[in-house]
Coordinates of C-alpha atoms in Angstrom, one line a residue:
M199 CA 143.5 -90.3 57.2
K200 CA 144.3 -92.2 60.6
R201 CA 140.7 -92.3 61.2
K202 CA 139.6 -93.7 58.1
I203 CA 142.3 -96.6 58.6
F204 CA 141.2 -97.1 62.4
S205 CA 137.4 -97.1 61.2
L206 CA 138.0 -99.5 58.4
L207 CA 140.0 -102.0 60.6
F208 CA 136.9 -101.8 63.8
V209 CA 134.6 -102.9 60.7
I210 CA 136.1 -106.1 60.1
V211 CA 137.6 -107.1 62.8
F212 CA 133.6 -106.6 64.2
S213 CA 132.6 -108.4 61.1
F214 CA 134.9 -111.5 61.5
L215 CA 133.9 -111.9 65.4
F216 CA 130.5 -112.9 63.9
I217 CA 131.0 -115.1 61.3
V218 CA 133.5 -117.1 62.6
P219 CA 131.1 -118.7 65.3
V220 CA 128.5 -119.5 62.3
F221 CA 131.1 -121.0 60.4
S222 CA 132.6 -123.3 62.9
S223 CA 129.4 -124.2 64.1
D224 CA 128.3 -125.6 60.7
L225 CA 131.4 -127.9 60.8
D226 CA 130.2 -129.4 64.0
D227 CA 126.9 -130.1 62.3
L228 CA 128.5 -131.8 59.7
S229 CA 130.7 -134.0 61.8
V230 CA 128.1 -135.1 64.2
D231 CA 125.0 -135.8 62.6
T232 CA 125.4 -138.2 60.1
P233 CA 122.5 -139.8 59.2
L234 CA 121.0 -142.9 59.9
L235 CA 120.0 -144.0 56.2
I236 CA 121.5 -142.4 53.0
D237 CA 119.6 -143.5 49.7
S238 CA 122.7 -143.2 47.3
A239 CA 121.0 -145.2 44.5
N240 CA 117.9 -143.5 44.9
L241 CA 115.5 -146.8 45.8
L242 CA 112.2 -144.8 47.9
D243 CA 110.9 -141.8 47.4
D244 CA 111.0 -138.5 49.1
F245 CA 107.7 -140.2 51.4
E246 CA 109.3 -143.8 51.7
E247 CA 113.0 -142.2 52.6
S248 CA 111.4 -139.9 55.7
D249 CA 108.8 -142.4 56.8
I250 CA 112.1 -144.9 57.0
L251 CA 114.5 -142.4 58.8
S252 CA 111.9 -141.8 61.4
Q253 CA 111.4 -144.9 62.7
L254 CA 115.3 -146.0 62.3
E255 CA 116.0 -142.3 64.4
E256 CA 113.1 -143.3 67.4
I257 CA 114.7 -146.9 67.6
S258 CA 118.1 -145.6 67.8
E259 CA 117.4 -143.4 70.7
R260 CA 115.0 -145.4 72.3
Q261 CA 117.7 -148.5 72.0
G262 CA 121.2 -146.8 73.0
M263 CA 122.9 -148.2 69.3
D264 CA 122.2 -147.3 65.3
V265 CA 120.3 -149.3 63.4
V266 CA 121.7 -148.0 59.8
I267 CA 120.6 -148.4 56.3
I268 CA 123.0 -148.0 53.4
T269 CA 122.0 -148.0 49.3
T270 CA 125.2 -147.6 46.9
N271 CA 125.1 -148.0 43.1
S272 CA 129.1 -148.9 43.4
L273 CA 130.8 -150.4 45.7
E274 CA 134.0 -148.8 44.4
G275 CA 136.1 -152.0 44.1
Y276 CA 135.7 -152.9 47.8
S277 CA 133.7 -156.3 49.1
P278 CA 130.8 -155.9 50.4
M279 CA 132.2 -156.5 53.8
E280 CA 134.8 -154.1 53.4
Y281 CA 132.2 -151.6 51.7
A282 CA 129.8 -152.0 55.1
D283 CA 132.3 -152.3 57.8
D284 CA 134.7 -149.0 56.8
F285 CA 131.4 -146.8 56.3
Y286 CA 130.1 -147.7 59.7
D287 CA 133.4 -147.0 61.3
Y288 CA 134.4 -144.4 59.3
H289 CA 130.7 -142.1 59.5
G290 CA 130.7 -141.4 63.2
Y291 CA 128.2 -144.1 64.1
R292 CA 128.0 -144.9 67.7
D293 CA 130.4 -148.4 69.1
D294 CA 127.1 -150.6 69.0
G295 CA 125.3 -150.9 66.3
I296 CA 124.1 -152.7 62.4
L297 CA 124.4 -151.5 59.4
L298 CA 122.2 -152.5 56.5
L299 CA 123.8 -152.3 52.9
I300 CA 122.1 -152.4 49.7
S301 CA 124.7 -152.3 46.2
M302 CA 122.5 -152.1 42.8
E303 CA 126.0 -153.1 41.3
A304 CA 126.1 -156.5 41.3
R305 CA 122.6 -156.4 43.5
D306 CA 124.6 -157.4 47.0
W307 CA 123.3 -156.9 49.9
W308 CA 125.8 -157.3 53.5
I309 CA 124.7 -156.6 57.2
S310 CA 127.6 -155.1 59.6
T311 CA 127.1 -155.3 63.5
S312 CA 129.0 -153.6 65.9
G313 CA 129.7 -154.0 69.3
F314 CA 126.5 -155.2 71.4
G315 CA 125.3 -155.3 67.6
I316 CA 127.7 -158.5 67.4
T317 CA 125.6 -160.2 71.0
A318 CA 122.3 -159.3 69.3
F319 CA 122.5 -160.3 66.1
T320 CA 124.0 -164.1 65.7
D321 CA 124.7 -165.6 62.5
A322 CA 121.2 -167.7 63.0
G323 CA 119.4 -164.6 63.8
I324 CA 121.5 -162.5 60.9
E325 CA 119.9 -165.6 58.7
Y326 CA 116.2 -165.2 59.8
I327 CA 116.1 -161.3 59.1
S328 CA 117.7 -161.6 55.7
E329 CA 115.2 -164.6 54.7
E330 CA 112.6 -162.1 56.1
L331 CA 114.1 -159.3 53.8
L332 CA 115.1 -161.4 50.7
N333 CA 111.3 -162.2 50.6
F334 CA 110.9 -157.9 49.4
L335 CA 114.4 -157.4 48.2
S336 CA 114.1 -160.4 45.1
D337 CA 110.9 -158.0 44.1
D338 CA 112.7 -154.7 44.1
M339 CA 110.2 -153.8 47.5
F340 CA 113.2 -151.8 49.2
Y341 CA 110.2 -149.8 51.1
F342 CA 108.9 -152.9 53.1
A343 CA 111.9 -154.2 53.0
F344 CA 113.4 -151.3 55.0
D345 CA 109.9 -151.5 56.4
S346 CA 110.7 -155.4 58.0
Y347 CA 114.3 -154.4 58.9
A348 CA 113.6 -151.8 61.3
S349 CA 110.9 -154.0 62.9
L350 CA 113.1 -156.4 63.2
C351 CA 116.2 -154.7 64.3
D352 CA 113.6 -153.3 67.5
D353 CA 112.8 -156.8 68.3
F354 CA 116.4 -158.3 68.3
I355 CA 117.9 -155.8 70.2
T356 CA 114.9 -156.0 73.1
Q357 CA 115.1 -159.5 72.9
A358 CA 119.1 -159.4 72.9
K359 CA 118.8 -156.8 76.5
T360 CA 117.1 -159.5 78.5
G361 CA 120.2 -162.0 78.3
E362 CA 118.8 -164.2 76.2
P363 CA 119.4 -162.8 72.1
Y364 CA 117.7 -164.5 69.7
D365 CA 119.5 -167.9 67.9
Y366 CA 118.6 -171.9 66.4
N367 CA 117.1 -172.7 69.4
N368 CA 114.9 -169.8 69.9
L369 CA 114.3 -167.7 66.9
P370 CA 110.7 -165.5 66.5
K371 CA 108.3 -167.1 65.5
D372 CA 105.7 -165.4 62.7
V373 CA 102.2 -165.6 64.5
F374 CA 100.3 -165.7 61.0
D375 CA 102.6 -169.1 60.1
L376 CA 101.7 -170.6 63.8
V377 CA 98.1 -169.4 63.0
I378 CA 97.9 -170.6 60.0
Y379 CA 99.8 -174.2 60.8
F380 CA 96.9 -174.3 64.0
L381 CA 94.1 -174.4 61.7
I382 CA 95.7 -176.8 59.1
S383 CA 96.8 -179.2 62.0
L384 CA 93.1 -179.0 63.4
V385 CA 91.6 -179.7 59.7
I386 CA 94.0 -182.5 59.4
G387 CA 93.3 -183.9 63.0
F388 CA 89.3 -183.5 62.0
I389 CA 89.7 -185.5 59.0
V390 CA 91.5 -188.1 60.8
A391 CA 89.4 -188.7 63.3
F392 CA 86.1 -188.7 61.2
I393 CA 87.7 -191.4 59.2
A394 CA 88.8 -193.2 61.7
T395 CA 85.5 -193.1 63.4
A396 CA 83.3 -194.1 60.3
V397 CA 85.9 -197.2 59.6
M398 CA 85.3 -198.3 63.8
K399 CA 81.5 -198.4 62.9
H400 CA 81.4 -199.9 59.9
K401 CA 83.4 -202.5 61.8
L402 CA 80.3 -202.9 64.5
K403 CA 78.2 -203.9 61.9
S404 CA 79.3 -207.3 61.6
V405 CA 79.6 -208.3 65.7
Y406 CA 76.8 -210.6 66.8
S407 CA 77.4 -212.7 69.7
K408 CA 79.1 -215.8 70.7
T409 CA 78.1 -218.1 73.8
E410 CA 81.0 -220.5 73.9
A411 CA 84.3 -218.6 74.5
H412 CA 86.3 -222.0 72.9
E413 CA 84.2 -220.5 69.6
Y414 CA 86.5 -217.7 69.3
I415 CA 89.3 -219.6 68.4
K416 CA 90.0 -221.1 65.2
D417 CA 92.0 -224.9 65.1
G418 CA 95.7 -225.2 65.1
S419 CA 95.9 -221.0 65.9
M420 CA 97.4 -221.8 69.2
N421 CA 100.8 -223.5 68.2
I422 CA 103.3 -222.1 70.2
T423 CA 106.9 -222.5 68.4
R424 CA 110.6 -222.0 69.5
S425 CA 112.5 -219.3 67.5
R426 CA 115.9 -217.7 67.5
D427 CA 115.8 -213.9 67.5
I428 CA 118.1 -212.5 64.7
F429 CA 119.6 -208.9 65.7
L430 CA 119.3 -207.0 62.2
Y431 CA 118.7 -203.3 62.9
R432 CA 121.0 -201.2 65.5
N433 CA 119.4 -197.9 66.9
I434 CA 121.8 -194.9 67.2
R435 CA 120.8 -191.2 68.5
R436 CA 122.7 -188.2 67.3
T437 CA 122.7 -185.1 69.1
S438 CA 124.1 -182.0 67.0
K439 CA 126.5 -180.3 69.2
P440 CA 125.3 -176.3 70.0
K441 CA 126.0 -174.2 68.0
N442 CA 127.4 -170.9 68.6
T443 CA 125.4 -168.0 70.5
S444 CA 127.2 -165.1 68.7
S445 CA 128.3 -163.8 65.0
S446 CA 131.2 -164.7 64.1
T447 CA 133.7 -162.0 63.9
H448 CA 136.2 -160.5 62.0
T449 CA 138.4 -157.2 62.0
S450 CA 137.8 -153.9 59.7
S451 CA 140.5 -152.0 58.6
S452 CA 139.8 -149.4 60.8
G453 CA 141.1 -152.4 63.6
R454 CA 136.9 -152.5 65.2
S455 CA 135.5 -155.9 65.5
H456 CA 132.5 -156.7 63.3
G457 CA 129.9 -159.5 63.2
G458 CA 127.5 -159.8 59.6
S459 CA 126.9 -162.0 56.3
G460 CA 125.5 -161.2 53.1
G461 CA 124.5 -161.9 50.2
K462 CA 123.1 -161.6 46.4
F463 CA 119.6 -160.8 46.0

């Protein structure tokens, strides 16, 4: 009888030794690996979600800071800023990073930055990014919005690491816009030059030779009189103050500093 009890206890203890490590390992995985893309509002299909997540993971790993996208159907009573900041703080993301929140409840968006993200994404930079995204968000083209966001974040972080983050005085220029502007300027310049040349050529037809210099002067055209100048206008140059080269910050419920901005789409 004692032998049976001892054997049973041995089996129980032996089994427990195998079960505990597996259970502990599962907990570690859940607590460490927080996805960089959480599409709770189901704005992407499976292929789109996989593609965007791969981009975010590659950029975050290479740049050494987290680039995150969160979508939700409800802010659960929080403001977009509070929701975005707290989500970033309480889900194990790195100190340095940026998070884009899309809430379908009232069609809100918010960008929250943390650590080096505050330096990399200035107020002007966030405004620039939001203008690019709103072109897609307003038409519910979420995949293109998130793809553009990932690419812009990569570009802005790379620029910030040079010591001169994108700001009001050096925002990136769209290559396509530059080409269009150049072509339009070229066409307008050609048209203006053609008209000016045609006018001058037409005027040359009325030219004929004069033998005496005095023939160019009309009688009474050389009367010189003195007049008093009257001061009518004042030229004033105003130079705007340089704007801050960092994002304005606030403190979240966790006590961490965040930058950011948001609006409707």
